């Protein structure tokens, strides 16, 4: 049925879904929704039905409750935590219709708090690295606590990935999901200005998981670079190496890094190097080449400068990953100028994930759409400065499919 034809929307109560009384009592939703309604379904369609539910997930040591929202369209199901506005699970069918979780994560909150290398988390206030945690803005110097050698990574020691976000259900006739908000006080992690961030995750009937970022700052100008750090293995989480995944990456150049993975400032062409994925190539095909940048990164851990023009909703095609055996694909479109392609180099098998499997080096990839790392210290990179009165807006879409 085409999307513009009317659909019948059926509200179901928590009771009808078999949710426990505690979960039903704690439900929150948009102001205009029935207080006990947790699931909205669009019936009478071959596109699947949209649904969302909320369950308790855990409690922080400070006593703050963390929830898990699970939303789906009948084919793809996404679970997200209010802890870090984190994508916990993404279940998609393979070519033969076998549904599996393809996203790395944990089944409990203590593991997220103690062990997670940013699995699925929303990253802020500044995604990726700031050299020595230092930058100046309008002549004033700022220091972010360092947490990655001598550098600050992903917002410092207590970034947005370790905060409990407020959540609000979003439901339209064609999409369902959650809007997560967090207010970061002036001076938190050393960053100037009070930053109000809303990141809205929605799944539509075409299997697109859309992430809309929105932020404003009050009091002082600041720097902002938001992303999501979901790790995928398209053969299923915990199923082994992603070396055989085929990647097409729309990037004519990348930003080479020093030993601390800080960009040198150079924008280097990928042509003739193992960084050229403009034609679909297996991730593992050249990952052990003796290119000095692959040695420094222990594989791919680099910001790619995206090419081409926006081709869809103001977004440009950034990358497509394909796992040839099961046939799953994920295609990324973004408004961002760059993306960190990370081949899971620091996974070292020291803990088990959600499916009780160890994650080893190269068992997953992350594709973190972003402004370039350390931009506050590189005037030649696109600016990450946000001033009071301005609005930060960005969108990234992960589209799931099979081939
Ligand atoms: C980013 C960084 C990597 C690594 C991961 C998290 O992708 O670029 O170096 O720190 O986050 O482990």
XYZ file of C-alpha atoms and ligand atoms in Angstrom:
415
model
C 0.000 0.000 0.000
C 1.466 3.382 -0.911
C 2.402 5.547 2.044
C -0.076 8.369 1.328
C -3.179 6.169 1.696
C -4.929 6.371 5.042
C -4.156 3.750 7.616
C -6.030 2.578 10.627
C -4.124 3.245 13.817
C -4.747 0.965 16.710
C -3.628 1.981 20.149
C -2.910 -0.898 22.450
C -2.622 -0.704 26.168
C 0.275 -1.975 28.196
C -2.000 -4.687 29.564
C -2.795 -5.966 26.092
C 0.935 -6.234 25.454
C 1.563 -8.261 28.550
C 3.773 -5.610 30.128
C 4.120 -5.830 33.890
C 2.162 -3.431 36.072
C 5.363 -1.658 37.113
C 6.327 -1.013 33.511
C 2.822 0.096 32.595
C 2.658 2.461 35.548
C 5.964 4.073 34.700
C 5.170 4.701 31.063
C 5.729 8.060 29.552
C 4.624 9.236 26.183
C 3.692 12.326 24.255
C 1.293 14.592 26.115
C -1.562 13.826 23.736
C -1.307 10.039 24.019
C -3.368 7.889 26.332
C -1.268 7.475 29.483
C -1.245 3.671 29.395
C -0.641 3.310 25.663
C 2.738 1.916 24.836
C 2.251 0.557 21.360
C 0.859 2.134 18.258
C 0.246 -0.131 15.318
C -0.551 0.650 11.690
C -2.659 -2.164 10.413
C -3.659 -3.381 6.983
C -0.309 -2.842 5.298
C 2.344 -5.019 3.744
C 4.958 -2.553 4.991
C 4.697 -3.950 8.471
C 3.352 -2.348 11.567
C 4.984 0.233 13.758
C 5.207 -0.472 17.443
C 7.039 0.791 20.493
C 7.266 -0.334 24.074
C 9.175 0.678 27.162
C 10.641 -1.531 29.882
C 12.863 -0.913 32.889
C 16.525 -1.781 32.171
C 18.399 -0.981 35.363
C 19.296 1.582 37.991
C 22.484 3.629 38.211
C 24.514 3.558 41.463
C 23.020 7.016 42.125
C 19.538 5.451 42.002
C 18.431 6.783 38.621
C 16.222 4.408 36.647
C 17.265 3.512 33.103
C 14.708 2.331 30.543
C 14.900 0.413 27.307
C 12.619 1.441 24.440
C 12.022 -1.174 21.768
C 10.538 -0.040 18.482
C 9.989 -1.853 15.249
C 8.245 -1.982 11.899
C 7.537 -5.698 11.720
C 10.877 -6.418 10.045
C 13.521 -4.332 11.810
C 13.516 -3.938 15.601
C 15.674 -1.420 17.477
C 16.216 -1.288 21.254
C 17.518 1.903 22.813
C 18.523 2.771 26.363
C 18.074 6.080 28.134
C 21.657 5.450 29.362
C 23.766 7.309 26.799
C 20.816 7.384 24.346
C 22.325 4.051 23.355
C 21.365 1.707 20.529
C 21.409 -1.606 22.391
C 20.108 -3.995 19.702
C 19.267 -3.826 16.016
C 17.520 -6.908 14.685
C 17.251 -7.282 10.926
C 16.539 -10.214 8.606
C 19.199 -11.616 6.316
C 18.610 -12.637 2.711
C 16.826 -15.811 3.813
C 14.688 -13.985 6.349
C 16.671 -15.053 9.414
C 16.507 -12.250 11.964
C 19.506 -11.558 14.200
C 20.911 -8.789 16.340
C 23.666 -7.093 14.308
C 24.723 -4.476 16.872
C 27.266 -4.966 19.675
C 26.095 -4.311 23.202
C 25.317 -5.709 26.638
C 22.224 -7.085 28.344
C 22.806 -5.154 31.588
C 23.550 -1.652 32.802
C 26.658 -2.354 34.958
C 28.503 -3.698 31.893
C 27.609 -0.567 29.913
C 28.895 1.619 32.746
C 32.101 -0.357 33.367
C 33.142 -1.895 30.056
C 31.527 -0.295 27.054
C 33.796 1.133 24.359
C 30.893 3.425 23.447
C 28.707 0.569 22.090
C 25.770 2.241 20.310
C 26.073 5.404 22.404
C 25.216 8.949 21.469
C 28.518 10.808 21.677
C 29.005 14.392 22.858
C 29.691 17.127 23.515
C 32.606 16.566 21.158
C 32.858 13.293 19.227
C 36.344 11.925 18.586
C 39.571 13.545 19.763
C 40.711 16.968 20.912
C 44.505 17.139 21.119
C 45.653 17.231 24.759
C 42.032 18.137 25.595
C 42.906 21.767 24.868
C 41.493 24.431 22.590
C 40.934 28.167 22.504
C 37.733 29.907 21.485
C 37.402 33.690 21.169
C 40.799 34.016 22.867
C 39.882 31.930 25.938
C 41.509 28.569 26.655
C 39.594 25.484 27.712
C 40.772 22.150 29.112
C 38.790 18.930 28.691
C 39.828 16.061 30.988
C 41.985 13.687 28.930
C 40.939 10.028 28.710
C 42.825 8.618 25.706
C 46.543 8.852 26.293
C 47.251 12.562 26.417
C 44.103 13.425 24.427
C 40.386 13.881 25.119
C 38.138 11.347 23.363
C 34.363 11.469 22.855
C 33.673 14.354 25.216
C 36.119 13.552 28.024
C 35.963 11.212 31.017
C 32.181 11.557 31.511
C 30.718 12.217 28.088
C 27.100 12.129 26.920
C 27.437 8.338 26.541
C 27.479 8.039 30.348
C 24.479 10.265 31.078
C 20.860 9.262 31.592
C 18.818 11.067 28.923
C 15.173 12.099 29.072
C 13.068 10.169 26.576
C 9.877 10.978 24.710
C 8.094 8.627 22.339
C 7.768 9.867 18.760
C 5.072 8.332 16.587
C 3.848 9.396 13.176
C 1.918 7.410 10.556
C 5.186 6.455 8.872
C 7.792 6.266 11.651
C 8.267 5.455 15.293
C 11.065 6.118 17.764
C 12.326 8.160 20.668
C 13.509 11.748 21.161
C 16.287 11.812 23.769
C 17.296 15.064 25.485
C 20.121 16.046 27.755
C 21.141 19.411 29.190
C 24.885 19.712 29.711
C 25.713 22.473 32.214
C 28.160 25.283 31.490
C 31.623 23.960 32.344
C 30.720 20.258 32.262
C 33.840 18.361 31.121
C 35.437 21.777 30.739
C 33.235 22.872 27.832
C 31.833 26.406 27.891
C 28.108 27.174 27.693
C 24.994 25.263 28.708
C 24.210 22.908 25.846
C 20.688 21.574 25.316
C 20.739 18.561 23.028
C 17.900 16.531 21.541
C 18.678 13.493 19.431
C 15.679 11.840 17.795
C 15.948 8.249 16.599
C 13.137 7.039 14.317
C 12.564 3.906 12.278
C 10.305 4.110 9.241
C 8.561 1.457 7.178
C 11.401 1.442 4.646
C 13.863 0.176 7.300
C 15.631 3.537 7.634
C 16.906 4.362 11.124
C 17.096 8.125 11.094
C 19.058 10.182 13.643
C 18.219 13.885 13.898
C 20.568 15.927 16.075
C 19.546 19.321 17.463
C 21.440 21.503 19.944
C 21.527 25.067 21.216
C 23.925 26.750 23.605
C 23.223 29.378 26.250
C 25.603 31.823 27.910
C 28.832 31.222 25.975
C 29.909 29.929 22.588
C 31.045 26.308 22.562
C 32.194 23.514 20.245
C 29.849 20.650 19.315
C 30.388 17.426 17.391
C 27.651 14.848 17.931
C 27.584 11.322 16.585
C 26.464 7.788 17.366
C 28.962 5.012 17.991
C 26.955 1.926 16.962
C 29.121 -1.093 16.096
C 27.767 -3.516 13.511
C 28.599 -7.014 12.439
C 26.194 -7.695 9.588
C 26.559 -11.476 9.995
C 25.247 -11.094 13.548
C 26.787 -9.686 16.719
C 29.523 -11.987 18.049
C 29.840 -13.989 14.814
C 33.527 -13.255 14.187
C 35.537 -11.037 11.880
C 34.178 -8.324 9.604
C 37.168 -8.705 7.248
C 34.849 -10.155 4.594
C 32.341 -7.289 4.738
C 32.483 -5.256 1.539
C 32.632 -1.487 1.956
C 31.917 1.288 -0.485
C 32.932 4.632 1.039
C 32.213 7.860 -0.777
C 35.414 9.678 0.196
C 38.079 11.110 -2.108
C 40.323 11.938 0.854
C 40.954 11.357 4.535
C 42.708 13.081 7.412
C 45.986 11.282 8.313
C 46.854 11.131 12.008
C 49.839 11.164 14.345
C 50.667 8.409 16.856
C 47.922 9.660 19.190
C 45.344 9.500 16.353
C 45.179 13.296 16.167
C 44.860 14.641 12.595
C 48.064 16.167 11.308
C 45.945 18.774 9.498
C 46.635 17.309 6.089
C 43.750 16.323 3.817
C 45.244 13.466 1.832
C 43.820 11.825 -1.295
C 42.896 8.154 -0.863
C 43.768 7.281 -4.476
C 46.363 4.509 -4.669
C 46.197 3.743 -0.924
C 44.380 1.131 1.218
C 42.056 4.004 2.188
C 40.388 4.040 -1.216
C 36.992 2.336 -0.861
C 35.304 4.321 -3.606
C 34.895 1.022 -5.406
C 33.403 -1.684 -3.176
C 36.280 -3.573 -1.495
C 36.475 -6.090 1.341
C 37.471 -4.405 4.600
C 40.140 -7.042 5.199
C 41.629 -6.901 1.699
C 44.345 -4.383 2.595
C 43.996 -3.931 6.364
C 47.389 -5.594 7.005
C 49.263 -3.622 4.330
C 52.368 -1.843 5.570
C 50.867 1.630 5.032
C 52.115 3.733 7.998
C 48.596 5.027 8.720
C 47.264 1.465 9.083
C 50.130 0.687 11.454
C 49.353 3.753 13.604
C 45.622 2.944 13.663
C 46.093 -0.837 14.137
C 43.725 -1.000 11.181
C 41.218 1.625 10.068
C 40.524 4.328 12.645
C 40.421 7.397 10.444
C 38.223 10.295 9.511
C 37.181 10.210 5.864
C 36.301 13.409 4.027
C 33.033 12.635 2.289
C 32.632 13.447 -1.387
C 29.857 14.288 -3.798
C 26.730 16.326 -3.348
C 23.790 15.756 -1.043
C 21.531 13.414 -3.016
C 18.669 12.578 -0.669
C 16.826 14.974 1.682
C 19.896 17.211 1.842
C 21.972 14.181 2.826
C 24.747 12.603 0.855
C 25.570 8.990 0.314
C 28.443 8.221 2.686
C 28.909 4.457 2.721
C 27.430 1.043 2.121
C 28.500 -2.078 3.999
C 27.569 -5.509 2.665
C 28.059 -8.933 4.213
C 28.098 -11.281 1.222
C 27.092 -14.546 2.934
C 23.884 -13.532 4.680
C 23.460 -10.571 2.322
C 22.686 -7.869 4.876
C 23.518 -4.289 3.915
C 23.609 -1.021 5.801
C 23.729 2.194 3.821
C 24.606 5.495 5.455
C 23.501 8.964 4.334
C 24.543 12.028 6.297
C 24.619 15.801 6.474
C 28.073 15.631 8.105
C 31.270 16.412 6.173
C 33.157 13.403 7.548
C 32.954 9.961 9.092
C 35.277 7.938 11.313
C 35.583 4.458 9.879
C 36.775 2.299 12.770
C 37.456 -1.413 12.209
C 37.066 -2.416 15.878
C 40.833 -2.448 16.447
C 40.724 -2.062 20.217
C 38.281 -4.905 20.882
C 40.474 -7.455 22.649
C 38.271 -10.323 23.791
C 38.383 -9.346 27.465
C 34.604 -9.364 27.963
C 31.462 -10.958 26.602
C 28.699 -9.024 24.918
C 24.951 -9.413 24.773
C 25.084 -12.867 23.147
C 27.741 -14.177 25.576
C 30.448 -14.053 22.908
C 33.818 -12.316 23.288
C 34.432 -9.453 20.922
C 37.939 -9.561 19.428
C 39.863 -7.148 17.232
C 38.056 -6.683 13.921
C 34.785 -8.291 15.035
C 32.743 -5.178 14.227
C 32.941 -1.823 12.523
C 31.744 1.618 13.524
C 30.979 4.390 11.084
C 30.720 7.595 13.082
C 29.453 10.473 10.959
C 31.010 13.669 12.264
C 32.898 16.903 11.806
C 36.607 16.203 11.661
C 38.481 15.209 14.843
C 40.309 18.013 16.661
C 38.593 20.668 14.519
C 38.860 23.304 17.286
C 42.646 23.198 16.707
C 42.519 23.131 12.888
C 41.257 26.353 11.280
C 41.335 24.638 7.857
C 38.677 22.094 8.951
C 34.925 22.880 8.855
C 34.050 24.760 12.038
C 32.429 23.053 15.048
C 31.728 26.319 16.890
C 28.151 26.889 18.080
C 27.175 30.325 19.373
C 24.197 31.410 21.479
C 21.281 32.104 19.125
C 22.451 29.534 16.562
C 21.004 26.040 16.145
C 23.068 22.938 15.545
C 21.228 20.532 13.254
C 22.465 17.375 11.665
C 21.005 14.139 10.337
C 22.371 10.677 9.644
C 20.350 7.760 8.273
C 21.325 4.079 8.516
C 19.233 2.108 5.996
C 19.027 -1.673 6.429
C 18.529 -4.085 3.581
C 19.766 -7.220 1.855
C 21.477 -7.885 -1.448
C 36.560 5.852 18.134
C 38.010 6.117 18.131
C 38.747 4.827 18.317
C 38.302 4.128 19.585
C 36.823 3.978 19.573
C 36.306 3.454 20.887
O 36.200 5.138 17.015
O 38.447 6.757 16.951
O 40.125 5.071 18.381
O 38.693 4.866 20.693
O 36.195 5.217 19.327
O 37.046 2.383 21.356
